[in-house]
C-alpha positions as protocol buffer text, in pm:
chain_id: "A"
residue {
  index: 1
  type: MET
  ca { x: 912 y: -1457 z: 1175 }
}
residue {
  index: 2
  type: GLN
  ca { x: 675 y: -1650 z: 1406 }
}
residue {
  index: 3
  type: SER
  ca { x: 376 y: -1927 z: 1173 }
}
residue {
  index: 4
  type: ARG
  ca { x: 85 y: -1796 z: 1330 }
}
residue {
  index: 5
  type: GLU
  ca { x: -122 y: -1598 z: 1172 }
}
residue {
  index: 6
  type: ILE
  ca { x: -81 y: -1225 z: 1232 }
}
residue {
  index: 7
  type: SER
  ca { x: -408 y: -941 z: 1245 }
}
residue {
  index: 8
  type: GLN
  ca { x: -446 y: -712 z: 1012 }
}
residue {
  index: 9
  type: ALA
  ca { x: -494 y: -423 z: 1252 }
}
residue {
  index: 10
  type: VAL
  ca { x: -37 y: -547 z: 1298 }
}
residue {
  index: 11
  type: ILE
  ca { x: -30 y: -567 z: 974 }
}
residue {
  index: 12
  type: ARG
  ca { x: -221 y: -233 z: 866 }
}
residue {
  index: 13
  type: ARG
  ca { x: 46 y: -41 z: 1096 }
}
residue {
  index: 14
  type: LEU
  ca { x: 341 y: -199 z: 981 }
}
residue {
  index: 15
  type: PRO
  ca { x: 359 y: 95 z: 747 }
}
residue {
  index: 16
  type: ARG
  ca { x: 328 y: 366 z: 905 }
}
residue {
  index: 17
  type: TYR
  ca { x: 597 y: 204 z: 1126 }
}
residue {
  index: 18
  type: TYR
  ca { x: 820 y: 192 z: 861 }
}
residue {
  index: 19
  type: ARG
  ca { x: 719 y: 574 z: 732 }
}
residue {
  index: 20
  type: TYR
  ca { x: 806 y: 677 z: 1027 }
}
residue {
  index: 21
  type: LEU
  ca { x: 1150 y: 510 z: 1100 }
}
residue {
  index: 22
  type: GLY
  ca { x: 1238 y: 614 z: 749 }
}
residue {
  index: 23
  type: GLU
  ca { x: 1190 y: 1011 z: 823 }
}
residue {
  index: 24
  type: LEU
  ca { x: 1422 y: 942 z: 1137 }
}
residue {
  index: 25
  type: LEU
  ca { x: 1691 y: 819 z: 981 }
}
residue {
  index: 26
  type: GLU
  ca { x: 1644 y: 1076 z: 718 }
}
residue {
  index: 27
  type: ASN
  ca { x: 1691 y: 1310 z: 1115 }
}
residue {
  index: 28
  type: GLY
  ca { x: 2015 y: 1096 z: 1183 }
}
residue {
  index: 29
  type: VAL
  ca { x: 1779 y: 946 z: 1485 }
}
residue {
  index: 30
  type: GLU
  ca { x: 1970 y: 642 z: 1584 }
}
residue {
  index: 31
  type: ARG
  ca { x: 1795 y: 513 z: 1836 }
}
residue {
  index: 32
  type: ILE
  ca { x: 1471 y: 546 z: 1992 }
}
residue {
  index: 33
  type: SER
  ca { x: 1248 y: 405 z: 2269 }
}
residue {
  index: 34
  type: SER
  ca { x: 915 y: 282 z: 2247 }
}
residue {
  index: 35
  type: ASN
  ca { x: 746 y: 571 z: 2407 }
}
residue {
  index: 36
  type: ASP
  ca { x: 913 y: 791 z: 2170 }
}
residue {
  index: 37
  type: LEU
  ca { x: 823 y: 641 z: 1908 }
}
residue {
  index: 38
  type: SER
  ca { x: 414 y: 629 z: 2047 }
}
residue {
  index: 39
  type: LYS
  ca { x: 423 y: 1025 z: 2082 }
}
residue {
  index: 40
  type: ARG
  ca { x: 494 y: 1003 z: 1708 }
}
residue {
  index: 41
  type: MET
  ca { x: 263 y: 794 z: 1605 }
}
residue {
  index: 42
  type: LYS
  ca { x: -14 y: 819 z: 1828 }
}
residue {
  index: 43
  type: VAL
  ca { x: -19 y: 467 z: 1908 }
}
residue {
  index: 44
  type: THR
  ca { x: 23 y: 371 z: 2299 }
}
residue {
  index: 45
  type: ALA
  ca { x: 425 y: 249 z: 2348 }
}
residue {
  index: 46
  type: SER
  ca { x: 282 y: -74 z: 2456 }
}
residue {
  index: 47
  type: GLN
  ca { x: 76 y: -114 z: 2148 }
}
residue {
  index: 48
  type: ILE
  ca { x: 362 y: -172 z: 2007 }
}
residue {
  index: 49
  type: ARG
  ca { x: 507 y: -301 z: 2167 }
}
residue {
  index: 50
  type: GLN
  ca { x: 312 y: -625 z: 2105 }
}
residue {
  index: 51
  type: ASP
  ca { x: 309 y: -588 z: 1738 }
}
residue {
  index: 52
  type: LEU
  ca { x: 679 y: -617 z: 1665 }
}
residue {
  index: 53
  type: ASN
  ca { x: 675 y: -853 z: 1989 }
}
residue {
  index: 54
  type: ASN
  ca { x: 485 y: -1085 z: 1694 }
}
residue {
  index: 55
  type: PHE
  ca { x: 787 y: -1055 z: 1427 }
}
residue {
  index: 56
  type: GLY
  ca { x: 1063 y: -1111 z: 1740 }
}
residue {
  index: 57
  type: GLY
  ca { x: 1078 y: -765 z: 1919 }
}
residue {
  index: 58
  type: PHE
  ca { x: 1432 y: -635 z: 1768 }
}
residue {
  index: 59
  type: GLY
  ca { x: 1406 y: -388 z: 2083 }
}
residue {
  index: 60
  type: GLN
  ca { x: 1696 y: -368 z: 2423 }
}
residue {
  index: 61
  type: GLN
  ca { x: 1543 y: -288 z: 2756 }
}
residue {
  index: 62
  type: GLY
  ca { x: 1686 y: 34 z: 2876 }
}
residue {
  index: 63
  type: TYR
  ca { x: 1826 y: 65 z: 2489 }
}
residue {
  index: 64
  type: GLY
  ca { x: 1466 y: 108 z: 2334 }
}
residue {
  index: 65
  type: TYR
  ca { x: 1505 y: 23 z: 1919 }
}
residue {
  index: 66
  type: ASN
  ca { x: 1762 y: 65 z: 1668 }
}
residue {
  index: 67
  type: VAL
  ca { x: 1608 y: 251 z: 1454 }
}
residue {
  index: 68
  type: LYS
  ca { x: 1827 y: 155 z: 1075 }
}
residue {
  index: 69
  type: TYR
  ca { x: 1780 y: -200 z: 1225 }
}
residue {
  index: 70
  type: LEU
  ca { x: 1430 y: -150 z: 1289 }
}
residue {
  index: 71
  type: TYR
  ca { x: 1320 y: 30 z: 942 }
}
residue {
  index: 72
  type: THR
  ca { x: 1568 y: -272 z: 735 }
}
residue {
  index: 73
  type: GLU
  ca { x: 1398 y: -577 z: 978 }
}
residue {
  index: 74
  type: ILE
  ca { x: 1064 y: -413 z: 899 }
}
residue {
  index: 75
  type: GLY
  ca { x: 1103 y: -412 z: 552 }
}
residue {
  index: 76
  type: LYS
  ca { x: 1219 y: -705 z: 515 }
}
residue {
  index: 77
  type: ILE
  ca { x: 843 y: -827 z: 647 }
}
residue {
  index: 78
  type: LEU
  ca { x: 669 y: -618 z: 420 }
}
residue {
  index: 79
  type: GLY
  ca { x: 865 y: -759 z: 155 }
}
residue {
  index: 80
  type: LEU
  ca { x: 1040 y: -470 z: 50 }
}
residue {
  index: 81
  type: GLU
  ca { x: 1393 y: -584 z: -12 }
}
residue {
  index: 82
  type: GLU
  ca { x: 1162 y: -799 z: -329 }
}
residue {
  index: 83
  type: ASN
  ca { x: 1076 y: -624 z: -627 }
}
residue {
  index: 84
  type: HIS
  ca { x: 747 y: -721 z: -760 }
}
residue {
  index: 85
  type: ASN
  ca { x: 612 y: -588 z: -1101 }
}
residue {
  index: 86
  type: MET
  ca { x: 362 y: -411 z: -1129 }
}
residue {
  index: 87
  type: ILE
  ca { x: 87 y: -295 z: -1446 }
}
residue {
  index: 88
  type: ILE
  ca { x: -208 y: 49 z: -1373 }
}
residue {
  index: 89
  type: ILE
  ca { x: -550 y: -91 z: -1616 }
}
residue {
  index: 90
  type: GLY
  ca { x: -609 y: 272 z: -1707 }
}
residue {
  index: 91
  type: ALA
  ca { x: -489 y: 550 z: -1796 }
}
residue {
  index: 92
  type: GLY
  ca { x: -748 y: 867 z: -1716 }
}
residue {
  index: 93
  type: ASN
  ca { x: -633 y: 1154 z: -1460 }
}
residue {
  index: 94
  type: LEU
  ca { x: -578 y: 893 z: -1118 }
}
residue {
  index: 95
  type: GLY
  ca { x: -405 y: 628 z: -1317 }
}
residue {
  index: 96
  type: GLN
  ca { x: -188 y: 925 z: -1506 }
}
residue {
  index: 97
  type: ALA
  ca { x: -102 y: 963 z: -1104 }
}
residue {
  index: 98
  type: LEU
  ca { x: -30 y: 679 z: -992 }
}
residue {
  index: 99
  type: ALA
  ca { x: 197 y: 603 z: -1249 }
}
residue {
  index: 100
  type: ASN
  ca { x: 411 y: 959 z: -1185 }
}
residue {
  index: 101
  type: TYR
  ca { x: 426 y: 844 z: -804 }
}
residue {
  index: 102
  type: ALA
  ca { x: 855 y: 802 z: -813 }
}
residue {
  index: 103
  type: ALA
  ca { x: 803 y: 658 z: -533 }
}
residue {
  index: 104
  type: PHE
  ca { x: 662 y: 340 z: -609 }
}
residue {
  index: 105
  type: GLU
  ca { x: 1031 y: 233 z: -711 }
}
residue {
  index: 106
  type: LYS
  ca { x: 1181 y: 294 z: -412 }
}
residue {
  index: 107
  type: ARG
  ca { x: 973 y: -4 z: -247 }
}
residue {
  index: 108
  type: GLY
  ca { x: 1008 y: -189 z: -513 }
}
residue {
  index: 109
  type: PHE
  ca { x: 733 y: -178 z: -677 }
}
residue {
  index: 110
  type: ILE
  ca { x: 819 y: -136 z: -1045 }
}
residue {
  index: 111
  type: LEU
  ca { x: 571 y: -87 z: -1338 }
}
residue {
  index: 112
  type: LYS
  ca { x: 607 y: -251 z: -1602 }
}
residue {
  index: 113
  type: GLY
  ca { x: 345 y: -155 z: -1802 }
}
residue {
  index: 114
  type: ILE
  ca { x: -4 y: 94 z: -1872 }
}
residue {
  index: 115
  type: PHE
  ca { x: -280 y: -27 z: -2043 }
}
residue {
  index: 116
  type: ASP
  ca { x: -605 y: 160 z: -2183 }
}
residue {
  index: 117
  type: VAL
  ca { x: -905 y: 163 z: -2350 }
}
residue {
  index: 118
  type: ASN
  ca { x: -841 y: 556 z: -2563 }
}
residue {
  index: 119
  type: PRO
  ca { x: -728 y: 483 z: -2947 }
}
residue {
  index: 120
  type: VAL
  ca { x: -634 y: 850 z: -2809 }
}
residue {
  index: 121
  type: LEU
  ca { x: -359 y: 782 z: -2579 }
}
residue {
  index: 122
  type: LYS
  ca { x: -183 y: 486 z: -2732 }
}
residue {
  index: 123
  type: GLY
  ca { x: 171 y: 555 z: -2729 }
}
residue {
  index: 124
  type: VAL
  ca { x: 203 y: 817 z: -2505 }
}
residue {
  index: 125
  type: SER
  ca { x: 473 y: 821 z: -2248 }
}
residue {
  index: 126
  type: ILE
  ca { x: 468 y: 831 z: -1831 }
}
residue {
  index: 127
  type: ARG
  ca { x: 790 y: 833 z: -1696 }
}
residue {
  index: 128
  type: GLY
  ca { x: 963 y: 600 z: -1980 }
}
residue {
  index: 129
  type: VAL
  ca { x: 639 y: 397 z: -1977 }
}
residue {
  index: 130
  type: ASN
  ca { x: 435 y: 373 z: -2294 }
}
residue {
  index: 131
  type: ILE
  ca { x: 29 y: 325 z: -2248 }
}
residue {
  index: 132
  type: ARG
  ca { x: -95 y: 10 z: -2436 }
}
residue {
  index: 133
  type: MET
  ca { x: -400 y: -89 z: -2562 }
}
residue {
  index: 134
  type: MET
  ca { x: -621 y: -363 z: -2313 }
}
residue {
  index: 135
  type: ASP
  ca { x: -575 y: -623 z: -2669 }
}
residue {
  index: 136
  type: GLU
  ca { x: -220 y: -663 z: -2539 }
}
residue {
  index: 137
  type: LEU
  ca { x: -341 y: -684 z: -2164 }
}
residue {
  index: 138
  type: SER
  ca { x: -310 y: -1123 z: -2165 }
}
residue {
  index: 139
  type: GLU
  ca { x: 0 y: -1131 z: -2325 }
}
residue {
  index: 140
  type: PHE
  ca { x: 177 y: -877 z: -2172 }
}
residue {
  index: 141
  type: VAL
  ca { x: 72 y: -975 z: -1801 }
}
residue {
  index: 142
  type: LYS
  ca { x: 245 y: -1322 z: -1974 }
}
residue {
  index: 143
  type: ASN
  ca { x: 554 y: -1252 z: -2008 }
}
residue {
  index: 144
  type: ASN
  ca { x: 675 y: -994 z: -1742 }
}
residue {
  index: 145
  type: ASP
  ca { x: 598 y: -1255 z: -1406 }
}
residue {
  index: 146
  type: VAL
  ca { x: 346 y: -900 z: -1380 }
}
residue {
  index: 147
  type: GLU
  ca { x: 232 y: -964 z: -980 }
}
residue {
  index: 148
  type: ILE
  ca { x: 43 y: -669 z: -942 }
}
residue {
  index: 149
  type: ALA
  ca { x: -186 y: -478 z: -1153 }
}
residue {
  index: 150
  type: ALA
  ca { x: -370 y: -113 z: -1009 }
}
residue {
  index: 151
  type: LEU
  ca { x: -777 y: -56 z: -1088 }
}
residue {
  index: 152
  type: THR
  ca { x: -847 y: 258 z: -1175 }
}
residue {
  index: 153
  type: ILE
  ca { x: -1156 y: 198 z: -1365 }
}
residue {
  index: 154
  type: PRO
  ca { x: -1495 y: 233 z: -1406 }
}
residue {
  index: 155
  type: LYS
  ca { x: -1624 y: -82 z: -1180 }
}
residue {
  index: 156
  type: ASP
  ca { x: -1866 y: -149 z: -1453 }
}
residue {
  index: 157
  type: LYS
  ca { x: -1514 y: -310 z: -1624 }
}
residue {
  index: 158
  type: ALA
  ca { x: -1369 y: -389 z: -1287 }
}
residue {
  index: 159
  type: ILE
  ca { x: -1505 y: -767 z: -1194 }
}
residue {
  index: 160
  type: GLU
  ca { x: -1435 y: -838 z: -1642 }
}
residue {
  index: 161
  type: VAL
  ca { x: -1069 y: -696 z: -1647 }
}
residue {
  index: 162
  type: ALA
  ca { x: -1000 y: -816 z: -1285 }
}
residue {
  index: 163
  type: ASN
  ca { x: -1145 y: -1206 z: -1474 }
}
residue {
  index: 164
  type: VAL
  ca { x: -893 y: -1160 z: -1723 }
}
residue {
  index: 165
  type: LEU
  ca { x: -604 y: -1021 z: -1502 }
}
residue {
  index: 166
  type: VAL
  ca { x: -661 y: -1361 z: -1236 }
}
residue {
  index: 167
  type: ASP
  ca { x: -708 y: -1569 z: -1543 }
}
residue {
  index: 168
  type: ASN
  ca { x: -325 y: -1477 z: -1689 }
}
residue {
  index: 169
  type: GLY
  ca { x: -147 y: -1504 z: -1329 }
}
residue {
  index: 170
  type: VAL
  ca { x: -211 y: -1142 z: -1183 }
}
residue {
  index: 171
  type: ARG
  ca { x: -209 y: -1249 z: -833 }
}
residue {
  index: 172
  type: ALA
  ca { x: -259 y: -890 z: -634 }
}
residue {
  index: 173
  type: ILE
  ca { x: -527 y: -666 z: -736 }
}
residue {
  index: 174
  type: TRP
  ca { x: -485 y: -330 z: -622 }
}
residue {
  index: 175
  type: ASN
  ca { x: -796 y: -169 z: -623 }
}
residue {
  index: 176
  type: PHE
  ca { x: -987 y: 191 z: -699 }
}
residue {
  index: 177
  type: ALA
  ca { x: -1283 y: 130 z: -880 }
}
residue {
  index: 178
  type: HIS
  ca { x: -1583 y: 174 z: -705 }
}
residue {
  index: 179
  type: THR
  ca { x: -1744 y: -195 z: -657 }
}
residue {
  index: 180
  type: ASP
  ca { x: -1587 y: -516 z: -470 }
}
residue {
  index: 181
  type: LEU
  ca { x: -1466 y: -800 z: -691 }
}
residue {
  index: 182
  type: ASN
  ca { x: -1586 y: -1178 z: -656 }
}
residue {
  index: 183
  type: LEU
  ca { x: -1229 y: -1317 z: -704 }
}
residue {
  index: 184
  type: PRO
  ca { x: -1086 y: -1664 z: -579 }
}
residue {
  index: 185
  type: GLU
  ca { x: -964 y: -1697 z: -205 }
}
residue {
  index: 186
  type: ASN
  ca { x: -581 y: -1735 z: -341 }
}
residue {
  index: 187
  type: ILE
  ca { x: -612 y: -1360 z: -500 }
}
residue {
  index: 188
  type: ILE
  ca { x: -512 y: -1005 z: -215 }
}
residue {
  index: 189
  type: VAL
  ca { x: -702 y: -781 z: -341 }
}
residue {
  index: 190
  type: GLU
  ca { x: -657 y: -447 z: -191 }
}
residue {
  index: 191
  type: ASN
  ca { x: -934 y: -211 z: -163 }
}
residue {
  index: 192
  type: VAL
  ca { x: -916 y: 204 z: -196 }
}
residue {
  index: 193
  type: HIS
  ca { x: -1197 y: 388 z: -168 }
}
residue {
  index: 194
  type: LEU
  ca { x: -1185 y: 719 z: -234 }
}
residue {
  index: 195
  type: SER
  ca { x: -1555 y: 873 z: -131 }
}
residue {
  index: 196
  type: GLU
  ca { x: -1524 y: 628 z: 201 }
}
residue {
  index: 197
  type: SER
  ca { x: -1211 y: 796 z: 262 }
}
residue {
  index: 198
  type: LEU
  ca { x: -1426 y: 1111 z: 231 }
}
residue {
  index: 199
  type: MET
  ca { x: -1776 y: 1079 z: 405 }
}
residue {
  index: 200
  type: ARG
  ca { x: -1539 y: 990 z: 752 }
}
residue {
  index: 201
  type: LEU
  ca { x: -1336 y: 1315 z: 707 }
}
residue {
  index: 202
  type: SER
  ca { x: -1719 y: 1406 z: 701 }
}
residue {
  index: 203
  type: TYR
  ca { x: -1892 y: 1274 z: 980 }
}
residue {
  index: 204
  type: ASN
  ca { x: -1521 y: 1348 z: 1158 }
}
residue {
  index: 205
  type: ILE
  ca { x: -1616 y: 1756 z: 1041 }
}
residue {
  index: 206
  type: CYS
  ca { x: -2009 y: 1694 z: 1147 }
}
residue {
  index: 207
  type: ARG
  ca { x: -1896 y: 1492 z: 1524 }
}
residue {
  index: 208
  type: TYR
  ca { x: -1586 y: 1825 z: 1599 }
}
residue {
  index: 209
  type: ASN
  ca { x: -1830 y: 2102 z: 1494 }
}
residue {
  index: 210
  type: GLU
  ca { x: -2098 y: 1976 z: 1745 }
}
residue {
  index: 211
  type: GLU
  ca { x: -1834 y: 1986 z: 2045 }
}
residue {
  index: 212
  type: HIS
  ca { x: -1705 y: 2343 z: 2011 }
}
residue {
  index: 213
  type: LYS
  ca { x: -2107 y: 2409 z: 1943 }
}
residue {
  index: 214
  type: ARG
  ca { x: -2099 y: 2311 z: 2311 }
}
């Protein structure tokens, strides 16, 4: 991989490439051209080539891309050949839904713990992982080499909890709380605002309805 900075737009598309290539593998497809891949992904063939050229290209003129090879290489770029220990903070409906998502392990994301403040949930097991109380958080993070924490808690608690996580060595936050986190620059934060996604859907529905009234 080249050492120069890769744009966030390219990085956001990499998981989509990985997913589509995985589907092609499952369907027994051995090779694919950038044109055929562009039709599936609704991204131009030129954009695909430009994106992949950031990491070496991987294609052969007149042949296209070897699906298995490209899938493997993008997996390496995304760090999916390594295991990443993660925890979930908040065992409400969303937290439990994330904990029940078995596909995490297939991608190398190993759920090590789930935490909540509700004593009724203490000891409840989700796919073999027990829910623990928040007073165990600091010691657990240190002892289990936790890299990633998913926050599915109210926004008024998110900043305080995020700071505790960072102080104890967590390097990445998957933030489902409805607030922005002001954390050190070396901490990686991926914000997931579900309501914003719905608002974008609402906007597009309104535009569609307006266009089809004409």
